[in-house]
XYZ file of C-alpha atoms in Angstrom:
777
model
C -45.135 6.634 46.589
C -43.841 3.051 46.682
C -40.149 2.771 45.977
C -38.880 0.369 43.337
C -36.736 -2.562 44.428
C -33.612 -2.261 42.291
C -31.355 -4.574 44.263
C -31.385 -7.307 41.622
C -30.331 -5.070 38.721
C -26.584 -5.615 39.362
C -27.136 -9.340 38.744
C -28.424 -8.676 35.248
C -25.656 -6.128 34.715
C -22.971 -8.632 35.676
C -24.441 -11.329 33.452
C -24.684 -8.880 30.569
C -21.089 -7.715 30.980
C -19.861 -11.306 31.074
C -21.871 -12.113 27.947
C -20.434 -9.173 26.002
C -16.905 -10.021 27.089
C -17.188 -13.686 26.125
C -18.906 -13.281 22.747
C -16.573 -10.535 21.516
C -13.449 -12.165 22.988
C -14.307 -15.876 22.773
C -10.722 -16.933 23.465
C -11.019 -15.781 27.083
C -14.425 -17.334 27.854
C -12.884 -20.233 29.768
C -10.616 -17.980 31.804
C -13.509 -15.634 32.557
C -15.687 -18.511 33.793
C -12.915 -19.821 36.033
C -12.085 -16.376 37.414
C -15.728 -15.596 38.236
C -16.217 -18.970 39.941
C -13.102 -18.539 42.067
C -14.048 -14.979 42.949
C -17.536 -16.120 43.996
C -16.023 -18.825 46.235
C -13.592 -16.364 47.841
C -16.404 -13.836 48.378
C -18.533 -16.550 49.957
C -15.767 -17.475 52.397
C -15.211 -13.820 53.302
C -18.913 -13.200 53.908
C -19.310 -16.340 55.991
C -16.351 -15.428 58.165
C -17.175 -11.709 58.584
C -20.820 -11.924 59.755
C -21.138 -8.149 59.607
C -23.898 -5.814 58.518
C -22.400 -5.888 55.061
C -23.345 -9.530 54.613
C -26.305 -8.610 52.371
C -24.058 -6.690 49.996
C -21.556 -9.502 50.083
C -24.284 -11.959 49.198
C -25.268 -9.785 46.242
C -21.653 -9.782 45.042
C -21.598 -13.576 45.234
C -24.791 -13.850 43.165
C -23.460 -11.372 40.578
C -20.235 -13.351 40.213
C -22.166 -16.635 40.034
C -24.413 -15.274 37.275
C -21.378 -14.006 35.331
C -19.679 -17.402 35.766
C -22.794 -19.183 34.477
C -22.955 -16.982 31.361
C -19.219 -17.450 30.686
C -19.526 -21.214 31.190
C -22.382 -21.448 28.685
C -20.354 -19.463 26.160
C -17.291 -21.626 26.769
C -19.248 -24.864 26.259
C -20.672 -23.575 22.959
C -17.313 -22.529 21.493
C -16.072 -25.895 20.126
C -19.162 -26.443 17.986
C -19.094 -22.873 16.705
C -15.406 -23.158 15.801
C -16.062 -26.444 13.981
C -18.537 -24.583 11.777
C -16.339 -21.529 11.270
C -13.389 -23.693 10.149
C -15.317 -24.457 6.951
C -15.362 -20.838 5.805
C -15.000 -20.354 2.042
C -15.835 -24.031 1.484
C -18.703 -25.347 -0.594
C -20.736 -27.193 2.019
C -23.783 -29.384 2.441
C -25.578 -28.521 5.675
C -28.395 -30.432 7.325
C -30.131 -28.229 9.880
C -33.342 -27.754 11.851
C -35.161 -24.496 11.119
C -35.371 -22.505 14.352
C -37.042 -19.252 13.282
C -39.594 -17.812 10.928
C -38.375 -16.889 7.452
C -38.265 -13.417 5.941
C -37.321 -12.099 2.519
C -34.053 -10.123 2.533
C -33.041 -7.264 0.257
C -31.221 -9.771 -1.929
C -34.486 -11.601 -2.634
C -33.462 -14.689 -0.661
C -35.525 -16.262 2.085
C -33.483 -15.962 5.281
C -33.960 -17.928 8.497
C -32.075 -19.146 11.553
C -31.308 -22.855 11.953
C -29.492 -25.249 14.257
C -27.071 -27.379 12.275
C -27.018 -31.169 12.537
C -24.156 -31.977 10.203
C -21.846 -30.148 7.812
C -20.124 -31.842 4.885
C -17.275 -30.146 3.039
C -13.902 -30.940 1.481
C -12.605 -31.313 5.047
C -15.036 -34.178 5.631
C -18.370 -34.589 7.405
C -18.872 -33.420 10.981
C -21.897 -33.891 13.211
C -22.012 -30.447 14.804
C -24.818 -28.469 16.432
C -24.412 -24.695 16.171
C -26.617 -21.748 15.150
C -26.327 -20.776 11.486
C -28.174 -18.347 9.246
C -29.273 -19.709 5.877
C -30.445 -17.906 2.755
C -32.346 -19.876 0.103
C -34.418 -19.087 -2.932
C -38.067 -18.499 -1.869
C -39.712 -21.878 -1.285
C -42.570 -23.517 0.593
C -42.132 -25.587 3.719
C -39.417 -23.528 5.408
C -41.262 -23.571 8.739
C -39.975 -23.741 12.271
C -39.325 -27.371 13.196
C -38.616 -28.519 9.638
C -35.318 -30.203 8.749
C -33.623 -28.833 5.635
C -30.603 -29.841 3.559
C -28.829 -27.034 1.694
C -25.791 -26.843 -0.559
C -23.895 -23.592 -0.918
C -21.104 -21.330 0.254
C -20.337 -20.881 3.956
C -18.997 -17.658 5.440
C -17.969 -17.288 9.082
C -19.515 -14.387 10.977
C -17.736 -11.761 13.047
C -17.317 -12.239 16.822
C -20.430 -11.142 18.655
C -22.931 -12.366 16.082
C -25.360 -14.991 17.292
C -25.024 -17.193 14.211
C -21.666 -18.914 13.882
C -21.822 -18.761 10.075
C -23.952 -17.699 7.122
C -24.775 -20.144 4.331
C -25.664 -18.810 0.862
C -27.546 -21.788 -0.509
C -27.677 -22.639 -4.197
C -29.828 -25.743 -3.615
C -32.289 -26.571 -0.852
C -34.393 -29.602 0.031
C -36.880 -30.121 2.845
C -35.784 -33.394 4.445
C -38.560 -33.490 7.016
C -41.415 -30.977 7.176
C -42.549 -29.457 10.445
C -44.662 -31.824 12.514
C -46.879 -31.781 15.574
C -47.862 -28.446 17.040
C -45.412 -26.638 14.746
C -47.136 -28.068 11.661
C -50.566 -27.046 12.992
C -49.315 -23.527 13.730
C -47.678 -23.266 10.287
C -50.911 -24.348 8.588
C -52.959 -21.832 10.545
C -50.518 -19.045 9.715
C -50.447 -19.901 6.008
C -54.240 -19.971 5.793
C -54.504 -16.630 7.571
C -51.828 -14.990 5.416
C -53.560 -16.157 2.239
C -56.884 -14.883 3.550
C -55.432 -11.538 4.630
C -53.585 -10.839 1.385
C -56.835 -11.195 -0.555
C -58.020 -8.007 1.132
C -57.310 -4.615 -0.474
C -54.386 -2.326 0.288
C -53.544 -0.477 2.443
C -53.631 -2.935 5.290
C -53.667 -6.321 3.590
C -49.903 -6.854 3.607
C -49.545 -5.389 7.091
C -52.227 -7.514 8.788
C -50.181 -10.769 8.940
C -47.313 -8.827 10.507
C -49.571 -7.318 13.170
C -51.306 -10.589 14.034
C -48.699 -13.345 13.624
C -45.446 -11.511 12.922
C -45.121 -12.569 9.266
C -43.760 -9.586 7.334
C -43.235 -11.211 3.941
C -46.253 -9.407 2.471
C -45.121 -5.975 3.713
C -43.760 -3.911 0.818
C -40.323 -2.302 1.030
C -41.890 1.156 0.890
C -44.279 0.443 3.775
C -41.498 -1.201 5.749
C -39.376 1.951 5.365
C -42.323 4.118 6.390
C -42.934 1.967 9.472
C -39.299 2.357 10.462
C -39.309 6.127 9.885
C -42.519 6.586 11.884
C -41.306 4.436 14.795
C -43.966 1.766 14.207
C -41.732 -1.076 12.994
C -42.060 -2.837 16.357
C -45.686 -3.580 15.404
C -44.770 -5.520 12.247
C -42.505 -7.979 14.048
C -43.333 -10.137 17.037
C -42.085 -7.691 19.630
C -42.842 -6.959 23.225
C -45.757 -4.780 22.095
C -47.569 -7.740 20.508
C -46.931 -9.928 23.538
C -48.076 -7.179 25.908
C -51.315 -6.810 23.931
C -52.024 -10.547 24.235
C -51.291 -10.556 27.988
C -53.444 -7.485 28.612
C -56.333 -8.783 26.469
C -56.402 -12.156 28.262
C -56.041 -10.525 31.699
C -58.870 -8.058 31.175
C -61.132 -10.615 29.495
C -60.947 -12.869 32.557
C -61.488 -9.831 34.782
C -64.654 -8.944 32.853
C -65.912 -12.468 33.407
C -65.354 -12.097 37.158
C -62.249 -14.276 37.419
C -59.922 -13.817 40.376
C -56.359 -12.537 40.253
C -54.791 -15.996 40.192
C -57.038 -17.142 37.321
C -56.222 -13.965 35.379
C -52.502 -14.636 35.665
C -52.880 -18.298 34.637
C -55.063 -17.497 31.608
C -52.766 -14.621 30.546
C -49.724 -16.918 30.764
C -51.483 -19.663 28.756
C -52.606 -17.138 26.135
C -49.054 -15.834 25.819
C -47.669 -19.380 25.489
C -50.190 -20.167 22.766
C -49.348 -16.946 20.959
C -45.638 -17.801 21.046
C -46.299 -21.225 19.514
C -48.558 -19.741 16.845
C -46.057 -17.109 15.698
C -43.074 -19.523 15.964
C -41.174 -19.865 19.257
C -37.867 -18.588 17.924
C -35.383 -17.029 20.383
C -36.369 -13.440 19.632
C -40.057 -14.220 20.201
C -39.407 -16.068 23.451
C -37.240 -13.185 24.620
C -39.924 -10.622 23.792
C -42.619 -12.768 25.402
C -40.718 -13.172 28.677
C -39.862 -9.484 28.918
C -43.297 -8.202 27.982
C -45.088 -10.809 30.093
C -43.166 -9.886 33.220
C -43.566 -6.151 32.617
C -47.294 -6.313 31.910
C -48.127 -8.652 34.772
C -46.289 -6.537 37.332
C -48.206 -3.468 36.150
C -51.579 -5.217 35.890
C -51.162 -6.826 39.302
C -50.295 -3.496 40.872
C -46.798 -4.672 41.856
C -44.483 -2.377 39.872
C -42.077 -2.257 42.814
C -41.201 -5.913 42.169
C -41.158 -5.556 38.380
C -37.553 -4.378 38.059
C -36.285 -7.331 40.086
C -38.329 -9.830 38.077
C -37.135 -8.264 34.836
C -33.522 -8.498 35.991
C -33.906 -12.192 36.878
C -35.557 -12.956 33.529
C -32.825 -11.125 31.610
C -30.175 -13.027 33.576
C -31.820 -16.378 32.834
C -32.059 -15.580 29.124
C -28.387 -14.591 28.985
C -27.329 -17.764 30.771
C -29.258 -19.780 28.173
C -27.854 -17.798 25.232
C -24.926 -15.430 25.977
C -24.839 -14.174 22.361
C -28.067 -12.269 22.967
C -25.988 -9.824 25.038
C -24.603 -8.399 21.785
C -27.922 -8.143 19.921
C -29.823 -4.893 19.597
C -33.148 -6.729 19.880
C -32.376 -8.026 23.357
C -31.194 -4.632 24.558
C -34.309 -2.953 23.147
C -36.593 -5.549 24.773
C -34.997 -5.039 28.184
C -34.996 -1.252 27.816
C -38.614 -1.061 26.653
C -39.844 -3.428 29.368
C -37.864 -1.601 32.033
C -39.241 1.716 30.806
C -42.800 0.386 31.112
C -42.148 -0.580 34.752
C -39.909 2.228 35.997
C -40.289 5.239 33.716
C -43.882 5.284 32.469
C -45.568 5.842 35.907
C -43.582 8.994 36.872
C -43.934 10.348 33.323
C -47.693 9.790 33.506
C -47.870 11.686 36.799
C -45.863 14.543 35.308
C -47.995 14.720 32.163
C -51.171 14.643 34.264
C -50.364 18.197 35.316
C -51.246 19.379 31.821
C -53.824 16.873 30.531
C -56.433 14.308 31.633
C -55.064 11.248 33.415
C -56.081 8.679 30.709
C -54.367 10.721 27.989
C -51.295 11.192 30.166
C -51.073 7.427 30.705
C -51.484 6.774 26.968
C -48.677 9.189 26.095
C -46.343 8.026 28.864
C -45.999 4.475 27.496
C -44.595 5.302 24.011
C -42.676 8.248 25.469
C -40.990 6.034 28.055
C -40.108 3.451 25.394
C -38.742 6.149 23.082
C -36.583 7.705 25.806
C -35.187 4.331 26.911
C -34.621 2.859 23.456
C -33.340 5.994 21.693
C -29.719 5.728 22.898
C -29.594 2.035 21.939
C -30.964 2.755 18.468
C -28.341 5.494 18.036
C -25.603 2.874 18.436
C -26.444 1.114 15.166
C -29.043 3.138 13.202
C -28.380 6.320 11.279
C -31.903 7.680 11.728
C -33.869 8.739 14.815
C -37.630 9.043 14.399
C -38.988 12.435 15.456
C -42.610 11.471 14.884
C -42.503 8.127 16.713
C -44.419 9.232 19.801
C -47.196 10.911 17.796
C -47.421 7.993 15.341
C -47.587 5.472 18.178
C -50.365 7.472 19.840
C -52.371 7.455 16.615
C -51.717 3.760 16.039
C -52.205 2.746 19.682
C -56.017 2.275 19.541
C -55.802 0.236 16.331
C -52.844 -2.034 17.163
C -54.509 -4.211 19.852
C -57.690 -4.487 17.801
C -55.832 -5.654 14.706
C -53.673 -8.037 16.727
C -56.456 -9.645 18.763
C -59.023 -9.923 15.950
C -56.309 -11.078 13.543
C -55.322 -13.821 15.984
C -58.943 -14.893 16.298
C -59.190 -14.994 12.493
C -56.083 -17.180 12.424
C -57.526 -19.562 15.019
C -60.891 -19.643 13.215
C -59.349 -21.089 10.026
C -61.413 -24.336 10.270
C -64.579 -22.186 9.933
C -63.952 -20.239 6.695
C -66.942 -17.873 6.922
C -66.065 -16.822 10.470
C -62.384 -16.514 9.586
C -63.225 -14.294 6.593
C -65.443 -12.076 8.742
C -62.793 -11.692 11.429
C -60.027 -11.028 8.896
C -62.141 -8.341 7.244
C -62.796 -6.802 10.664
C -59.074 -6.758 11.449
C -58.312 -5.179 8.071
C -59.716 -1.752 9.024
C -57.378 -1.105 12.000
C -54.476 -2.531 9.955
C -55.267 -0.064 7.174
C -55.387 2.740 9.739
C -51.899 1.833 10.968
C -50.604 1.601 7.403
C -51.953 5.057 6.521
C -50.607 6.465 9.800
C -47.132 5.149 8.971
C -47.222 6.457 5.403
C -48.495 9.927 6.286
C -46.272 10.445 9.340
C -43.140 9.207 7.516
C -43.660 11.827 4.832
C -43.995 14.728 7.231
C -41.207 17.317 7.083
C -38.448 16.513 9.570
C -39.924 13.086 10.320
C -36.492 11.804 11.266
C -33.071 13.100 12.217
C -29.810 11.796 10.790
C -27.043 10.753 13.176
C -23.739 8.985 12.696
C -24.211 5.607 14.447
C -21.865 5.031 17.364
C -21.111 5.695 20.999
C -20.973 9.468 20.544
C -24.489 9.608 19.107
C -25.743 7.227 21.796
C -24.354 9.476 24.558
C -25.906 12.545 22.931
C -29.329 10.903 22.639
C -29.047 9.580 26.209
C -28.367 13.079 27.572
C -31.297 14.546 25.638
C -33.588 11.684 26.674
C -32.649 12.105 30.343
C -33.235 15.849 30.150
C -36.640 15.408 28.518
C -37.635 12.779 31.082
C -36.672 15.072 33.972
C -38.636 17.990 32.496
C -41.738 15.887 31.854
C -41.597 14.423 35.363
C -41.475 17.979 36.688
C -40.450 19.532 39.998
C -42.759 17.286 41.964
C -39.832 15.090 42.974
C -38.161 18.081 44.589
C -41.260 19.079 46.549
C -41.917 15.552 47.786
C -38.571 15.348 49.554
C -36.708 17.992 51.482
C -33.149 18.800 52.403
C -30.181 17.814 50.275
C -32.168 15.407 48.085
C -34.745 18.069 47.317
C -32.025 20.503 46.300
C -30.538 17.777 44.076
C -33.867 17.324 42.260
C -34.215 21.077 41.799
C -30.655 21.394 40.471
C -31.048 18.546 37.970
C -34.331 20.068 36.773
C -32.581 23.362 35.990
C -29.709 21.598 34.211
C -32.182 19.547 32.150
C -34.028 22.709 31.147
C -30.779 24.333 29.979
C -29.799 21.190 28.014
C -33.148 21.105 26.196
C -33.105 24.843 25.460
C -29.619 24.583 23.958
C -30.510 21.428 22.017
C -33.713 22.947 20.625
C -31.899 26.128 19.642
C -29.093 24.296 17.860
C -31.479 21.785 16.326
C -33.817 24.515 15.121
C -30.969 26.412 13.504
C -29.646 23.241 11.862
C -33.082 22.245 10.584
C -33.671 25.722 9.218
C -30.386 25.651 7.350
C -31.025 22.111 6.106
C -34.702 22.774 5.344
C -36.372 26.082 4.379
C -33.092 28.042 4.242
C -31.051 25.315 2.570
C -31.141 26.689 -0.936
C -30.492 30.220 0.357
C -27.403 29.077 2.297
C -25.823 27.341 -0.707
C -24.042 29.367 -3.441
C -26.267 29.805 -6.479
C -23.541 29.476 -9.097
C -22.523 25.851 -8.573
C -22.803 23.332 -11.394
C -20.839 20.376 -9.906
C -21.195 19.169 -6.319
C -19.275 16.412 -4.560
C -21.463 15.440 -1.602
C -19.765 14.466 1.644
C -21.267 10.971 2.066
C -18.351 9.264 3.784
C -16.436 6.493 2.047
C -18.336 6.542 -1.230
C -19.266 8.562 -4.302
C -22.210 10.927 -4.794
C -21.661 13.725 -7.314
C -24.213 16.155 -8.718
C -24.113 17.956 -12.063
C -26.571 20.822 -12.720
C -27.352 22.790 -15.864
C -30.312 25.161 -16.348
C -32.271 23.552 -13.522
C -31.780 19.933 -14.615
C -29.760 17.688 -12.302
C -27.761 14.478 -12.740
C -26.599 12.378 -9.787
C -23.606 10.079 -10.264
C -23.815 7.359 -7.582
C -25.569 7.624 -4.221
C -22.946 6.902 -1.553
C -23.149 4.113 1.031
C -26.213 5.314 3.005
C -29.397 7.291 2.303
C -29.060 9.756 5.191
C -25.959 11.726 4.119
C -27.155 11.893 0.514
C -30.576 13.132 1.602
C -28.907 15.821 3.720
C -26.796 16.921 0.759
C -29.761 17.104 -1.615
C -31.801 19.037 0.933
C -28.982 21.490 1.610
C -28.760 22.223 -2.123
C -32.525 22.521 -2.562
C -32.790 19.531 -4.918
C -36.097 17.682 -5.022
C -35.878 15.873 -8.351
C -33.149 13.941 -10.191
C -33.420 14.033 -13.982
C -30.616 11.502 -14.548
C -29.253 8.976 -12.037
C -26.037 7.190 -12.990
C -25.146 4.067 -10.999
C -21.579 3.462 -12.147
C -21.512 -0.032 -10.561
C -23.218 -1.833 -7.702
C -20.747 -1.755 -4.817
C -22.431 -0.589 -1.602
C -20.409 2.637 -1.426
C -21.950 3.657 -4.762
C -25.566 2.405 -4.494
C -26.224 2.103 -0.736
C -28.013 5.456 -0.590
C -30.410 4.814 -3.455
C -33.444 4.867 -1.145
C -32.900 8.610 -0.683
C -33.903 9.231 -4.314
C -36.331 6.390 -4.986
C -39.459 7.879 -6.542
C -37.617 11.122 -7.399
C -35.726 9.949 -10.522
C -36.736 10.279 -14.184
C -33.999 8.272 -15.923
C -31.413 5.729 -14.706
C -28.168 4.701 -16.427
C -26.363 1.792 -14.820
C -23.363 -0.466 -15.133
C -23.490 -4.226 -15.837
C -25.845 -6.286 -13.668
C -24.609 -9.606 -12.304
C -26.300 -10.386 -8.970
C -30.016 -10.714 -8.248
C -29.888 -7.990 -5.580
C -28.484 -5.571 -8.180
C -31.500 -6.177 -10.378
C -33.780 -5.643 -7.375
C -32.349 -2.130 -6.951
C -33.139 -1.324 -10.576
C -36.583 -2.917 -10.356
C -37.360 -0.729 -7.352
C -36.335 2.411 -9.218
C -38.344 1.346 -12.246
C -41.428 0.602 -10.154
C -41.110 4.111 -8.672
C -41.385 5.681 -12.144
C -37.841 5.797 -13.565
C -36.773 4.678 -17.039
C -33.898 2.216 -16.614
C -31.165 1.715 -19.247
C -27.812 -0.089 -19.181
C -25.003 2.306 -20.036
C -22.603 1.544 -22.898
C -19.763 3.501 -24.450
C -21.061 5.803 -27.188
C -24.322 6.809 -25.490
C -24.987 10.555 -25.516
C -27.554 12.918 -24.113
C -28.289 16.379 -22.795
C -28.756 17.770 -19.324
C -30.229 21.237 -19.556
C -27.851 23.082 -21.883
C -24.932 20.693 -21.233
C -24.084 17.459 -23.049
C -22.909 14.148 -21.651
C -21.473 11.025 -23.203
C -20.625 7.575 -21.850
C -17.005 6.547 -22.460
C -16.974 3.184 -20.645
C -17.722 0.240 -20.448
C -17.349 -1.013 -23.991
C -20.343 -2.764 -25.496
C -20.254 -6.550 -24.959
C -16.735 -6.452 -23.530
C -15.651 -9.731 -21.935
C -12.464 -8.300 -20.431
C -14.135 -6.432 -17.553
C -17.630 -7.919 -17.303
C -18.631 -6.310 -13.973
C -17.456 -4.597 -10.808
C -15.014 -1.709 -10.416
C -13.399 -2.100 -13.833
C -16.775 -2.023 -15.576
C -17.727 1.270 -13.872
C -19.638 3.726 -16.020
C -17.270 6.563 -17.028
C -18.905 9.822 -18.156
C -17.834 13.144 -19.616
C -19.996 16.271 -19.148
C -19.405 19.710 -20.673
C -21.094 22.918 -21.808
C -24.168 24.684 -20.500
C -22.314 26.292 -17.610
C -20.747 22.995 -16.506
C -16.926 22.801 -16.403
C -15.585 20.112 -18.717
C -15.471 17.178 -16.348
C -14.628 13.483 -16.318
C -15.961 10.915 -13.813
C -13.789 7.799 -13.619
C -15.848 5.610 -11.281
C -13.686 2.954 -9.625
C -11.497 1.991 -12.594
C -8.175 0.321 -11.822
C -4.938 1.173 -13.617
C -5.422 -1.645 -16.148
C -8.955 -0.500 -17.015
C -7.739 3.104 -17.220
C -5.110 2.074 -19.773
C -7.699 0.265 -21.883
C -10.026 3.273 -21.633
C -7.231 5.547 -22.914
C -6.521 3.133 -25.817
C -10.162 2.935 -26.901
C -11.414 6.475 -26.269
C -9.869 9.762 -27.366
C -9.311 11.673 -24.111
C -8.152 15.125 -25.194
C -7.033 17.238 -22.250
C -7.080 19.436 -20.457
C -10.195 18.788 -18.344
C -11.384 21.354 -15.843
C -12.446 18.731 -13.300
C -11.799 15.014 -12.869
C -13.324 12.751 -10.255
C -10.306 10.593 -9.410
C -10.874 6.847 -9.789
C -11.613 4.617 -6.806
C -11.484 7.329 -4.110
C -7.780 7.874 -4.801
C -6.527 4.322 -4.338
C -2.925 3.507 -5.268
C -4.069 1.519 -8.322
C -3.828 4.375 -10.854
C -2.311 4.773 -14.318
C -0.099 7.912 -14.369
C -0.335 8.152 -18.160
C -4.078 8.805 -18.220
C -3.771 11.721 -15.805
C -0.879 13.154 -17.819
C -3.163 12.962 -20.866
C -6.248 14.573 -19.349
C -4.253 17.167 -17.285
C -7.072 18.141 -14.891
C -7.158 21.613 -13.371
C -8.991 20.256 -10.308
C -8.887 16.694 -8.977
C -11.785 15.688 -6.704
C -11.315 12.827 -4.242
C -14.473 11.428 -2.660
C -13.468 9.574 0.516
C -14.468 9.145 4.152
C -12.650 10.565 7.160
C -10.066 8.108 8.545
C -11.354 5.335 6.272
C -9.869 1.838 6.617
C -8.399 1.875 3.096
C -6.109 4.876 3.516
C -7.872 6.693 0.641
C -6.746 8.910 -0.908
C -3.263 7.393 -0.977
C -0.235 9.689 -0.706
C 1.245 8.475 -4.000
C -1.994 9.277 -5.831
C -2.147 12.747 -4.295
C 1.431 13.304 -5.415
C 0.580 12.041 -8.908
C -2.261 14.553 -9.351
C -0.230 17.387 -7.880
C 2.609 16.544 -10.304
C 0.341 16.975 -13.337
C -0.721 20.415 -12.091
C -4.079 19.631 -10.488
C -5.468 21.402 -7.435
C -6.555 18.687 -5.022
C -9.993 18.784 -3.342
C -11.120 15.985 -1.016
C -14.382 15.469 0.821
C -12.718 13.879 3.857
C -10.900 17.170 4.546
C -13.169 19.824 3.039
C -16.634 18.306 3.300
C -19.068 19.119 0.535
C -17.358 20.601 -2.522
C -19.132 22.901 -4.993
C -17.673 23.928 -8.367
C -18.901 26.360 -10.983
C -17.824 28.807 -13.680
C -17.470 32.493 -12.803
C -16.200 34.897 -15.477
C -14.544 32.063 -17.358
C -12.726 30.762 -14.293
C -13.593 27.813 -12.064
C -15.088 28.897 -8.746
C -14.775 26.633 -5.703
C -16.836 26.562 -2.503
C -16.043 24.113 0.309
C -17.388 23.558 3.826
C -13.812 23.739 5.127
C -10.937 25.798 3.755
C -8.314 23.139 4.483
C -6.375 22.578 1.263
C -8.736 24.605 -0.932
C -7.164 26.188 -4.033
C -6.542 29.907 -3.954
């Protein structure tokens, strides 16, 4: 077996480390560049003078330091322009910029794209400055790569590490100069193809432009979520998979025609370059094209031993050109997936071939290698890990290249409408297959696992991925080599087996408790539940089988876990007290499962989009006003706040929907949303709040902004605080805890006790918590 040449990997590692250091700590970029240059010079002198057998290693150190110095120098040179943009934060600005990426519709309904600024005008004056910015405009025509646009709006500086120096929320936009030359031709071909594709029926029509030319504007939110859950989202964007398909198709087509190896490489490279131009040569596309092109060509040419070195050099060159890519998940995923194709897929294929035919083993090894390599990276920033990704990719694998290649041909055939229509219709069938695969696989039980994003989850996934890779590869590595190395292989195989057995046992028990046994594990007598969703609110009220949910927390995953653990499939009444992220961020967990929605005042367009999505999924949507009443099972509820047509608190925390629920087995309870002390005082003046209440959900997660008088009036027996562990706000505040304790309330808090369940048992309030810390006796 030919060994891989990994000597160049430290170069990419050094460049990557320098990039991360400089983009997250921009103030030291200059010092880092100087230090690396001096270190490289010193190392060069030492190597030249020593002339020992270690000269090769010394030369590698020099190259690593030189690459790091180059990355730091690029970052240092870019800093002044970026700072000139960031200095105009919070200003109303007029920006003239060149569009440098394709546009996509965000969750706020705006059209978002990357651009390179030319000039920025604000109250501080006009500056000719070139820096990357991200711009959001109202949907419009002509926002194509290469166009020059003038926008007026609000500028916000980004955090260190982000590739764009600032974000511009545009209120007005004007195309100064449309795209021209090859960019205009490519934009016209894409537009014609998208129009032609979207005339086809669903499923598949909206997905086809994404598969062929990377335009995802026609992909619905539901399908986009399903693609992400099923691990197929890389097919809807211009990723390494698309580029690899183009390279492989061109390579094999020339081979079928009898072309030699050199001609195959040239044609494959030209096809990839044309594809990049057609789908817009934005940085992410160029990055994916370089990575996938190198990986595919090394495999197709039978030179995988050189692939790792070529990949390392390409990654280093990309980082020198743009150090901010070091901090982007897309770049890391491209490198990991391409490296997995070169280094990991072949041994996995050989291991799988022990149990199945060689072609099937090869087909499975590619998505498996990508999943194992990319899983730890995804765990750093995503709360969900797809458990059906490998199977879904296997099902979609035969259709993806067909849809991509035929879709591209349909795009290129735009001047001949009949041929273009025929090709688009032919590409529709595999696109529909992929769409159905995503939808069906995403709805399978246990299609994804919830994890808390961060380093801990990444380490956990990395350990499990390594163990699975070792098991799939098998003991063959131990039998191929003897002595100490053979014993090492055998030992690691045993450790990997133990890790997987433990993980499967724990995971199976957890899934059983969260799935089929969930309802059995939860107490049957609860009527109020405070879900542990982190720094946010999500409270359930249940009476005679009917369920109300008050807010959804900041993310779908924790809410979905809570609902599953309590055996809840349907929400009869959803109350969105207001539209802060910590109260509506998890709404996707219940979309399509809600009968009626009550909500606070709507101000922003993205708030209306949330309600429109719920309405489209079958819910009746109504704005809540004081005086509204209704029933939930045998209990009754009434809305106490906000006042109808009140101009004092038109939106936000102080316009939170406040509800009272009682009867039907539900303790008399009051839910105060995020009201401040001033709003609490006005609530008490306008609404008769006759205490005592059995349960009160304390306002604003227990912030210090509370009115003592209202709590003295309502005299709660139990005060529930919904807050996240070690949150940045210090919620619940000590003075608020003391306030509730002083009025005689037992304090329960989700950051200490996890999920909290309350009910009535023999006329007394019963309490169940995940942890006993601070629970009432």
